[in-house]
Amino acid sequence: MQQIIYFFQKFKYFLFFLLLELIALTFTFNNLNFHKSKFVNSANNITGGLYTTLANSTEYLGLKTENEFLSIENTKLKNQLEKNKLFFSKDSMIVDSSKYHQKYTYTQAKIINNNYSKSFNFLTINKGKNQKIDKEMAVINSRGVIGITENTSNNYTRIQSILNKNSKINARLKNSNYFGTLGWDGSNYRTVQLSDIPRQAPLKIGDTIETDGKSTIFPEGIPIGTISKINHGNTADNKVDVQLFNDMSNLGYVYIIRNLDKEEIQSLENTSNE
Amino acid sequence: MNKSINQIFFFLFLLFLQVLVLNNINFLGYINPYLYIAFVFLYPVKEERFTFLFVSFLLGLFVDFFSDSGGIHAFATLFIAYIRLFFIRVYFRKMPADYPFFTLKSESFGKVFNYVVTLTIIHHLIYFSFANFSFLNLSMVFFNTLYSSVFTLILFFIGTYIFTKDE
């Protein structure tokens, strides 16, 4: 007994040090797990509040570009509206609104904290559970894909950026059905990697890559980027580099997309596994 | 009492400086200084180390909260806090009796430089190894450590030069 007490006396600092290091390691491993990172993240009231203050004070610096993108996006949307007007302008056409089924709802949010220089990058936005934001919702802006929501508190949400080594997004070659997985190797914040795309897909430098809509998260056809490099070696995963449309180092406002059919699709998919 | 209030303010000052300013520098795209570890260099040396270890751990953890890095900063900061005493013994040749009178100000620049450089490099190496989280790109870890260490050290020595009063 005396030996044990003596042991603790002698190594008390070392044991305390080990205990705290174990706690730190647990946080580290949990942080990289999409479903476990509950505790240490920037989506709490203190960090969120501070980042909001900071974002509010530095917002002026990005106003010019933000306005430019808004007006570009408005032009695009107005053109789309015109196309639809043609469709509705026929005489005696009845639109039965009860048959129309809305699939997605959009919420706007502001990015208050942005990381892009690490291997595992996260963003924080100023909307949370109170604004009906949940886990696993798509985050985009007018130029393309940004990431997936991960951790929500009442007023803030943490987003797993596409610039995160754990990020996996289903993407395809535009105007075709060839799809692959979009990931990131952690090297350059301007390019992401599309892997597992079939070998017979007619890939060319400059072709557009967009989301495929095969998951319950992203709608179909959201732009991602253009192919910037094709590896002609016979590697198993057939990787191509995709240059992003978005400048991830300069983001302002984003849209969060809720898929209204998500529960239905997931319950269907789960029953088939039993 | 006055001393501990000073420590708390210093703690908060370094934390906010780190997360609101220094984390957003991204010099050349990815190089950031991690000046908050100055807390570990400058904390008074005592026989009783529980408070010091725990507070260092907390400082690292708060930086983690802000930078979404799990527990990496906490791990690295606690590590240099734990081995600090060893380097104080080696570089400054101090015995437990000398601890209450030990300040970096009273030591020669060469010794202080060695001590600060050693701890900074160890901290940054641990931090970037965990941030990379794989055995690929080890050259990246090495260069990140090197550049960020130089950045941190420059800021630390400029800061101490400005804030120390000539008595």
PDB file of N, CA and C in Angstrom, chain A residues 195-268:
ATOM      1  N   SER A 195     -12.149  11.204 -58.039  1.00  0.00           N
ATOM      2  CA  SER A 195     -11.601   9.868 -58.270  1.00  0.00           C
ATOM      3  C   SER A 195     -12.720   8.885 -58.593  1.00  0.00           C
ATOM      4  N   ASP A 196     -12.325   7.690 -59.013  1.00  0.00           N
ATOM      5  CA  ASP A 196     -13.253   6.596 -59.340  1.00  0.00           C
ATOM      6  C   ASP A 196     -14.214   6.921 -60.464  1.00  0.00           C
ATOM      7  N   ILE A 197     -13.824   7.823 -61.348  1.00  0.00           N
ATOM      8  CA  ILE A 197     -14.697   8.084 -62.497  1.00  0.00           C
ATOM      9  C   ILE A 197     -14.336   7.047 -63.565  1.00  0.00           C
ATOM     10  N   PRO A 198     -15.325   6.449 -64.238  1.00  0.00           N
ATOM     11  CA  PRO A 198     -15.027   5.349 -65.173  1.00  0.00           C
ATOM     12  C   PRO A 198     -14.013   5.760 -66.237  1.00  0.00           C
ATOM     13  N   ARG A 199     -13.218   4.769 -66.660  1.00  0.00           N
ATOM     14  CA  ARG A 199     -12.148   5.030 -67.608  1.00  0.00           C
ATOM     15  C   ARG A 199     -12.662   5.470 -68.975  1.00  0.00           C
ATOM     16  N   GLN A 200     -13.874   5.022 -69.324  1.00  0.00           N
ATOM     17  CA  GLN A 200     -14.377   5.360 -70.659  1.00  0.00           C
ATOM     18  C   GLN A 200     -15.003   6.753 -70.719  1.00  0.00           C
ATOM     19  N   ALA A 201     -15.057   7.441 -69.591  1.00  0.00           N
ATOM     20  CA  ALA A 201     -15.641   8.786 -69.607  1.00  0.00           C
ATOM     21  C   ALA A 201     -14.771   9.723 -70.440  1.00  0.00           C
ATOM     22  N   PRO A 202     -15.393  10.490 -71.329  1.00  0.00           N
ATOM     23  CA  PRO A 202     -14.614  11.360 -72.226  1.00  0.00           C
ATOM     24  C   PRO A 202     -14.157  12.628 -71.523  1.00  0.00           C
ATOM     25  N   LEU A 203     -13.130  12.519 -70.691  1.00  0.00           N
ATOM     26  CA  LEU A 203     -12.675  13.673 -69.918  1.00  0.00           C
ATOM     27  C   LEU A 203     -11.735  14.533 -70.746  1.00  0.00           C
ATOM     28  N   LYS A 204     -11.958  15.830 -70.707  1.00  0.00           N
ATOM     29  CA  LYS A 204     -11.036  16.761 -71.345  1.00  0.00           C
ATOM     30  C   LYS A 204     -10.725  17.882 -70.365  1.00  0.00           C
ATOM     31  N   ILE A 205      -9.538  18.475 -70.523  1.00  0.00           N
ATOM     32  CA  ILE A 205      -9.184  19.625 -69.687  1.00  0.00           C
ATOM     33  C   ILE A 205     -10.189  20.745 -69.965  1.00  0.00           C
ATOM     34  N   GLY A 206     -10.730  21.326 -68.900  1.00  0.00           N
ATOM     35  CA  GLY A 206     -11.679  22.420 -69.091  1.00  0.00           C
ATOM     36  C   GLY A 206     -13.127  21.992 -68.994  1.00  0.00           C
ATOM     37  N   ASP A 207     -13.383  20.676 -68.966  1.00  0.00           N
ATOM     38  CA  ASP A 207     -14.762  20.213 -68.809  1.00  0.00           C
ATOM     39  C   ASP A 207     -15.288  20.535 -67.415  1.00  0.00           C
ATOM     40  N   THR A 208     -16.596  20.785 -67.353  1.00  0.00           N
ATOM     41  CA  THR A 208     -17.187  21.157 -66.073  1.00  0.00           C
ATOM     42  C   THR A 208     -17.587  19.920 -65.273  1.00  0.00           C
ATOM     43  N   ILE A 209     -17.337  19.984 -63.969  1.00  0.00           N
ATOM     44  CA  ILE A 209     -17.773  18.939 -63.044  1.00  0.00           C
ATOM     45  C   ILE A 209     -18.877  19.539 -62.170  1.00  0.00           C
ATOM     46  N   GLU A 210     -19.963  18.778 -61.988  1.00  0.00           N
ATOM     47  CA  GLU A 210     -21.062  19.281 -61.159  1.00  0.00           C
ATOM     48  C   GLU A 210     -21.542  18.177 -60.224  1.00  0.00           C
ATOM     49  N   THR A 211     -22.408  18.538 -59.273  1.00  0.00           N
ATOM     50  CA  THR A 211     -22.907  17.507 -58.357  1.00  0.00           C
ATOM     51  C   THR A 211     -23.888  16.607 -59.096  1.00  0.00           C
ATOM     52  N   ASP A 212     -24.002  15.372 -58.605  1.00  0.00           N
ATOM     53  CA  ASP A 212     -24.739  14.371 -59.341  1.00  0.00           C
ATOM     54  C   ASP A 212     -26.166  14.177 -58.850  1.00  0.00           C
ATOM     55  N   GLY A 213     -26.425  14.517 -57.591  1.00  0.00           N
ATOM     56  CA  GLY A 213     -27.781  14.330 -57.088  1.00  0.00           C
ATOM     57  C   GLY A 213     -28.094  12.902 -56.698  1.00  0.00           C
ATOM     58  N   LYS A 214     -27.060  12.071 -56.573  1.00  0.00           N
ATOM     59  CA  LYS A 214     -27.327  10.688 -56.168  1.00  0.00           C
ATOM     60  C   LYS A 214     -27.329  10.534 -54.653  1.00  0.00           C
ATOM     61  N   SER A 215     -27.015  11.604 -53.939  1.00  0.00           N
ATOM     62  CA  SER A 215     -27.074  11.536 -52.487  1.00  0.00           C
ATOM     63  C   SER A 215     -28.290  12.328 -52.023  1.00  0.00           C
ATOM     64  N   THR A 216     -28.592  12.237 -50.746  1.00  0.00           N
ATOM     65  CA  THR A 216     -29.733  13.005 -50.236  1.00  0.00           C
ATOM     66  C   THR A 216     -29.312  14.410 -49.837  1.00  0.00           C
ATOM     67  N   ILE A 217     -28.065  14.751 -50.089  1.00  0.00           N
ATOM     68  CA  ILE A 217     -27.572  16.047 -49.621  1.00  0.00           C
ATOM     69  C   ILE A 217     -27.624  17.114 -50.717  1.00  0.00           C
ATOM     70  N   PHE A 218     -26.881  16.901 -51.799  1.00  0.00           N
ATOM     71  CA  PHE A 218     -26.811  17.927 -52.835  1.00  0.00           C
ATOM     72  C   PHE A 218     -27.855  17.712 -53.918  1.00  0.00           C
ATOM     73  N   PRO A 219     -28.522  18.782 -54.350  1.00  0.00           N
ATOM     74  CA  PRO A 219     -29.369  18.696 -55.538  1.00  0.00           C
ATOM     75  C   PRO A 219     -28.503  18.449 -56.770  1.00  0.00           C
ATOM     76  N   GLU A 220     -29.155  18.078 -57.856  1.00  0.00           N
ATOM     77  CA  GLU A 220     -28.428  17.802 -59.083  1.00  0.00           C
ATOM     78  C   GLU A 220     -27.907  19.098 -59.705  1.00  0.00           C
ATOM     79  N   GLY A 221     -26.753  19.015 -60.351  1.00  0.00           N
ATOM     80  CA  GLY A 221     -26.321  20.087 -61.244  1.00  0.00           C
ATOM     81  C   GLY A 221     -25.785  21.339 -60.597  1.00  0.00           C
ATOM     82  N   ILE A 222     -25.291  21.241 -59.364  1.00  0.00           N
ATOM     83  CA  ILE A 222     -24.645  22.409 -58.778  1.00  0.00           C
ATOM     84  C   ILE A 222     -23.194  22.424 -59.226  1.00  0.00           C
ATOM     85  N   PRO A 223     -22.732  23.536 -59.809  1.00  0.00           N
ATOM     86  CA  PRO A 223     -21.384  23.558 -60.370  1.00  0.00           C
ATOM     87  C   PRO A 223     -20.309  23.366 -59.297  1.00  0.00           C
ATOM     88  N   ILE A 224     -19.220  22.696 -59.665  1.00  0.00           N
ATOM     89  CA  ILE A 224     -18.102  22.514 -58.736  1.00  0.00           C
ATOM     90  C   ILE A 224     -16.849  23.177 -59.294  1.00  0.00           C
ATOM     91  N   GLY A 225     -16.455  22.786 -60.504  1.00  0.00           N
ATOM     92  CA  GLY A 225     -15.246  23.357 -61.084  1.00  0.00           C
ATOM     93  C   GLY A 225     -14.974  22.773 -62.450  1.00  0.00           C
ATOM     94  N   THR A 226     -13.782  23.059 -62.978  1.00  0.00           N
ATOM     95  CA  THR A 226     -13.416  22.519 -64.279  1.00  0.00           C
ATOM     96  C   THR A 226     -12.190  21.631 -64.133  1.00  0.00           C
ATOM     97  N   ILE A 227     -12.088  20.623 -65.012  1.00  0.00           N
ATOM     98  CA  ILE A 227     -10.948  19.707 -64.962  1.00  0.00           C
ATOM     99  C   ILE A 227      -9.677  20.459 -65.333  1.00  0.00           C
ATOM    100  N   SER A 228      -8.667  20.379 -64.477  1.00  0.00           N
ATOM    101  CA  SER A 228      -7.438  21.115 -64.762  1.00  0.00           C
ATOM    102  C   SER A 228      -6.272  20.183 -65.067  1.00  0.00           C
ATOM    103  N   LYS A 229      -6.360  18.918 -64.656  1.00  0.00           N
ATOM    104  CA  LYS A 229      -5.252  18.003 -64.925  1.00  0.00           C
ATOM    105  C   LYS A 229      -5.783  16.574 -64.958  1.00  0.00           C
ATOM    106  N   ILE A 230      -5.394  15.841 -66.005  1.00  0.00           N
ATOM    107  CA  ILE A 230      -5.795  14.441 -66.099  1.00  0.00           C
ATOM    108  C   ILE A 230      -4.549  13.587 -65.992  1.00  0.00           C
ATOM    109  N   ASN A 231      -4.550  12.634 -65.065  1.00  0.00           N
ATOM    110  CA  ASN A 231      -3.401  11.720 -64.966  1.00  0.00           C
ATOM    111  C   ASN A 231      -3.620  10.563 -65.925  1.00  0.00           C
ATOM    112  N   HIS A 232      -2.708  10.414 -66.896  1.00  0.00           N
ATOM    113  CA  HIS A 232      -2.919   9.368 -67.891  1.00  0.00           C
ATOM    114  C   HIS A 232      -2.333   8.031 -67.473  1.00  0.00           C
ATOM    115  N   GLY A 233      -1.772   7.983 -66.270  1.00  0.00           N
ATOM    116  CA  GLY A 233      -1.240   6.707 -65.793  1.00  0.00           C
ATOM    117  C   GLY A 233      -2.383   5.744 -65.500  1.00  0.00           C
ATOM    118  N   ASN A 234      -2.068   4.448 -65.437  1.00  0.00           N
ATOM    119  CA  ASN A 234      -3.117   3.462 -65.191  1.00  0.00           C
ATOM    120  C   ASN A 234      -3.303   3.227 -63.696  1.00  0.00           C
ATOM    121  N   THR A 235      -3.674   4.246 -62.986  1.00  0.00           N
ATOM    122  CA  THR A 235      -3.928   4.062 -61.559  1.00  0.00           C
ATOM    123  C   THR A 235      -5.338   3.535 -61.365  1.00  0.00           C
ATOM    124  N   ALA A 236      -5.540   2.849 -60.256  1.00  0.00           N
ATOM    125  CA  ALA A 236      -6.834   2.219 -60.019  1.00  0.00           C
ATOM    126  C   ALA A 236      -7.938   3.241 -59.833  1.00  0.00           C
ATOM    127  N   ASP A 237      -7.611   4.366 -59.197  1.00  0.00           N
ATOM    128  CA  ASP A 237      -8.697   5.297 -58.862  1.00  0.00           C
ATOM    129  C   ASP A 237      -8.929   6.353 -59.936  1.00  0.00           C
ATOM    130  N   ASN A 238      -8.061   6.399 -60.951  1.00  0.00           N
ATOM    131  CA  ASN A 238      -8.274   7.299 -62.088  1.00  0.00           C
ATOM    132  C   ASN A 238      -8.576   8.730 -61.627  1.00  0.00           C
ATOM    133  N   LYS A 239      -7.604   9.336 -60.946  1.00  0.00           N
ATOM    134  CA  LYS A 239      -7.837  10.662 -60.350  1.00  0.00           C
ATOM    135  C   LYS A 239      -7.701  11.785 -61.369  1.00  0.00           C
ATOM    136  N   VAL A 240      -8.590  12.767 -61.308  1.00  0.00           N
ATOM    137  CA  VAL A 240      -8.385  14.000 -62.070  1.00  0.00           C
ATOM    138  C   VAL A 240      -8.465  15.187 -61.123  1.00  0.00           C
ATOM    139  N   ASP A 241      -7.688  16.217 -61.433  1.00  0.00           N
ATOM    140  CA  ASP A 241      -7.739  17.437 -60.631  1.00  0.00           C
ATOM    141  C   ASP A 241      -8.834  18.345 -61.139  1.00  0.00           C
ATOM    142  N   VAL A 242      -9.583  18.911 -60.223  1.00  0.00           N
ATOM    143  CA  VAL A 242     -10.675  19.814 -60.585  1.00  0.00           C
ATOM    144  C   VAL A 242     -10.400  21.173 -59.967  1.00  0.00           C
ATOM    145  N   GLN A 243     -10.319  22.192 -60.823  1.00  0.00           N
ATOM    146  CA  GLN A 243     -10.126  23.542 -60.308  1.00  0.00           C
ATOM    147  C   GLN A 243     -11.476  24.127 -59.929  1.00  0.00           C
ATOM    148  N   LEU A 244     -11.596  24.582 -58.674  1.00  0.00           N
ATOM    149  CA  LEU A 244     -12.888  25.049 -58.165  1.00  0.00           C
ATOM    150  C   LEU A 244     -13.310  26.367 -58.794  1.00  0.00           C
ATOM    151  N   PHE A 245     -14.615  26.528 -59.001  1.00  0.00           N
ATOM    152  CA  PHE A 245     -15.152  27.827 -59.400  1.00  0.00           C
ATOM    153  C   PHE A 245     -15.055  28.812 -58.237  1.00  0.00           C
ATOM    154  N   ASN A 246     -15.249  28.285 -57.037  1.00  0.00           N
ATOM    155  CA  ASN A 246     -15.205  29.122 -55.844  1.00  0.00           C
ATOM    156  C   ASN A 246     -13.788  29.455 -55.446  1.00  0.00           C
ATOM    157  N   ASP A 247     -13.571  30.688 -55.007  1.00  0.00           N
ATOM    158  CA  ASP A 247     -12.329  30.997 -54.333  1.00  0.00           C
ATOM    159  C   ASP A 247     -12.582  30.772 -52.845  1.00  0.00           C
ATOM    160  N   MET A 248     -12.111  29.627 -52.338  1.00  0.00           N
ATOM    161  CA  MET A 248     -12.449  29.249 -50.962  1.00  0.00           C
ATOM    162  C   MET A 248     -11.820  30.176 -49.924  1.00  0.00           C
ATOM    163  N   SER A 249     -10.873  30.998 -50.344  1.00  0.00           N
ATOM    164  CA  SER A 249     -10.251  31.895 -49.375  1.00  0.00           C
ATOM    165  C   SER A 249     -11.051  33.181 -49.219  1.00  0.00           C
ATOM    166  N   ASN A 250     -12.097  33.328 -50.024  1.00  0.00           N
ATOM    167  CA  ASN A 250     -12.855  34.573 -49.985  1.00  0.00           C
ATOM    168  C   ASN A 250     -14.341  34.268 -50.142  1.00  0.00           C
ATOM    169  N   LEU A 251     -14.979  33.914 -49.031  1.00  0.00           N
ATOM    170  CA  LEU A 251     -16.394  33.535 -49.068  1.00  0.00           C
ATOM    171  C   LEU A 251     -17.207  34.475 -48.192  1.00  0.00           C
ATOM    172  N   GLY A 252     -18.405  34.802 -48.642  1.00  0.00           N
ATOM    173  CA  GLY A 252     -19.263  35.675 -47.847  1.00  0.00           C
ATOM    174  C   GLY A 252     -20.540  34.982 -47.439  1.00  0.00           C
ATOM    175  N   TYR A 253     -21.571  35.155 -48.255  1.00  0.00           N
ATOM    176  CA  TYR A 253     -22.868  34.574 -47.940  1.00  0.00           C
ATOM    177  C   TYR A 253     -23.054  33.239 -48.646  1.00  0.00           C
ATOM    178  N   VAL A 254     -23.784  32.348 -47.989  1.00  0.00           N
ATOM    179  CA  VAL A 254     -23.993  31.017 -48.567  1.00  0.00           C
ATOM    180  C   VAL A 254     -25.465  30.621 -48.458  1.00  0.00           C
ATOM    181  N   TYR A 255     -25.846  29.581 -49.189  1.00  0.00           N
ATOM    182  CA  TYR A 255     -27.176  28.999 -49.070  1.00  0.00           C
ATOM    183  C   TYR A 255     -27.055  27.619 -48.440  1.00  0.00           C
ATOM    184  N   ILE A 256     -27.944  27.329 -47.510  1.00  0.00           N
ATOM    185  CA  ILE A 256     -28.015  25.995 -46.941  1.00  0.00           C
ATOM    186  C   ILE A 256     -29.231  25.325 -47.558  1.00  0.00           C
ATOM    187  N   ILE A 257     -29.043  24.118 -48.085  1.00  0.00           N
ATOM    188  CA  ILE A 257     -30.139  23.458 -48.788  1.00  0.00           C
ATOM    189  C   ILE A 257     -30.670  22.301 -47.961  1.00  0.00           C
ATOM    190  N   ARG A 258     -31.969  22.340 -47.681  1.00  0.00           N
ATOM    191  CA  ARG A 258     -32.606  21.232 -46.976  1.00  0.00           C
ATOM    192  C   ARG A 258     -33.338  20.385 -47.998  1.00  0.00           C
ATOM    193  N   ASN A 259     -33.087  19.086 -47.954  1.00  0.00           N
ATOM    194  CA  ASN A 259     -33.772  18.164 -48.838  1.00  0.00           C
ATOM    195  C   ASN A 259     -35.026  17.664 -48.133  1.00  0.00           C
ATOM    196  N   LEU A 260     -36.201  18.029 -48.660  1.00  0.00           N
ATOM    197  CA  LEU A 260     -37.450  17.712 -47.972  1.00  0.00           C
ATOM    198  C   LEU A 260     -37.783  16.220 -48.053  1.00  0.00           C
ATOM    199  N   ASP A 261     -37.176  15.525 -49.005  1.00  0.00           N
ATOM    200  CA  ASP A 261     -37.474  14.092 -49.163  1.00  0.00           C
ATOM    201  C   ASP A 261     -36.474  13.188 -48.464  1.00  0.00           C
ATOM    202  N   LYS A 262     -35.563  13.814 -47.717  1.00  0.00           N
ATOM    203  CA  LYS A 262     -34.439  13.053 -47.178  1.00  0.00           C
ATOM    204  C   LYS A 262     -34.863  11.845 -46.336  1.00  0.00           C
ATOM    205  N   GLU A 263     -35.782  12.092 -45.385  1.00  0.00           N
ATOM    206  CA  GLU A 263     -36.192  11.003 -44.478  1.00  0.00           C
ATOM    207  C   GLU A 263     -36.810   9.860 -45.277  1.00  0.00           C
ATOM    208  N   GLU A 264     -37.639  10.236 -46.247  1.00  0.00           N
ATOM    209  CA  GLU A 264     -38.321   9.217 -47.043  1.00  0.00           C
ATOM    210  C   GLU A 264     -37.315   8.352 -47.797  1.00  0.00           C
ATOM    211  N   ILE A 265     -36.353   9.026 -48.450  1.00  0.00           N
ATOM    212  CA  ILE A 265     -35.349   8.289 -49.223  1.00  0.00           C
ATOM    213  C   ILE A 265     -34.521   7.395 -48.312  1.00  0.00           C
ATOM    214  N   GLN A 266     -34.126   7.938 -47.159  1.00  0.00           N
ATOM    215  CA  GLN A 266     -33.277   7.152 -46.260  1.00  0.00           C
ATOM    216  C   GLN A 266     -34.008   5.959 -45.673  1.00  0.00           C
ATOM    217  N   SER A 267     -35.286   6.141 -45.354  1.00  0.00           N
ATOM    218  CA  SER A 267     -36.024   5.005 -44.793  1.00  0.00           C
ATOM    219  C   SER A 267     -36.199   3.908 -45.845  1.00  0.00           C
ATOM    220  N   LEU A 268     -36.378   4.320 -47.092  1.00  0.00           N
ATOM    221  CA  LEU A 268     -36.453   3.356 -48.196  1.00  0.00           C
ATOM    222  C   LEU A 268     -35.155   2.574 -48.321  1.00  0.00           C
TER     223      LEU A 268
END
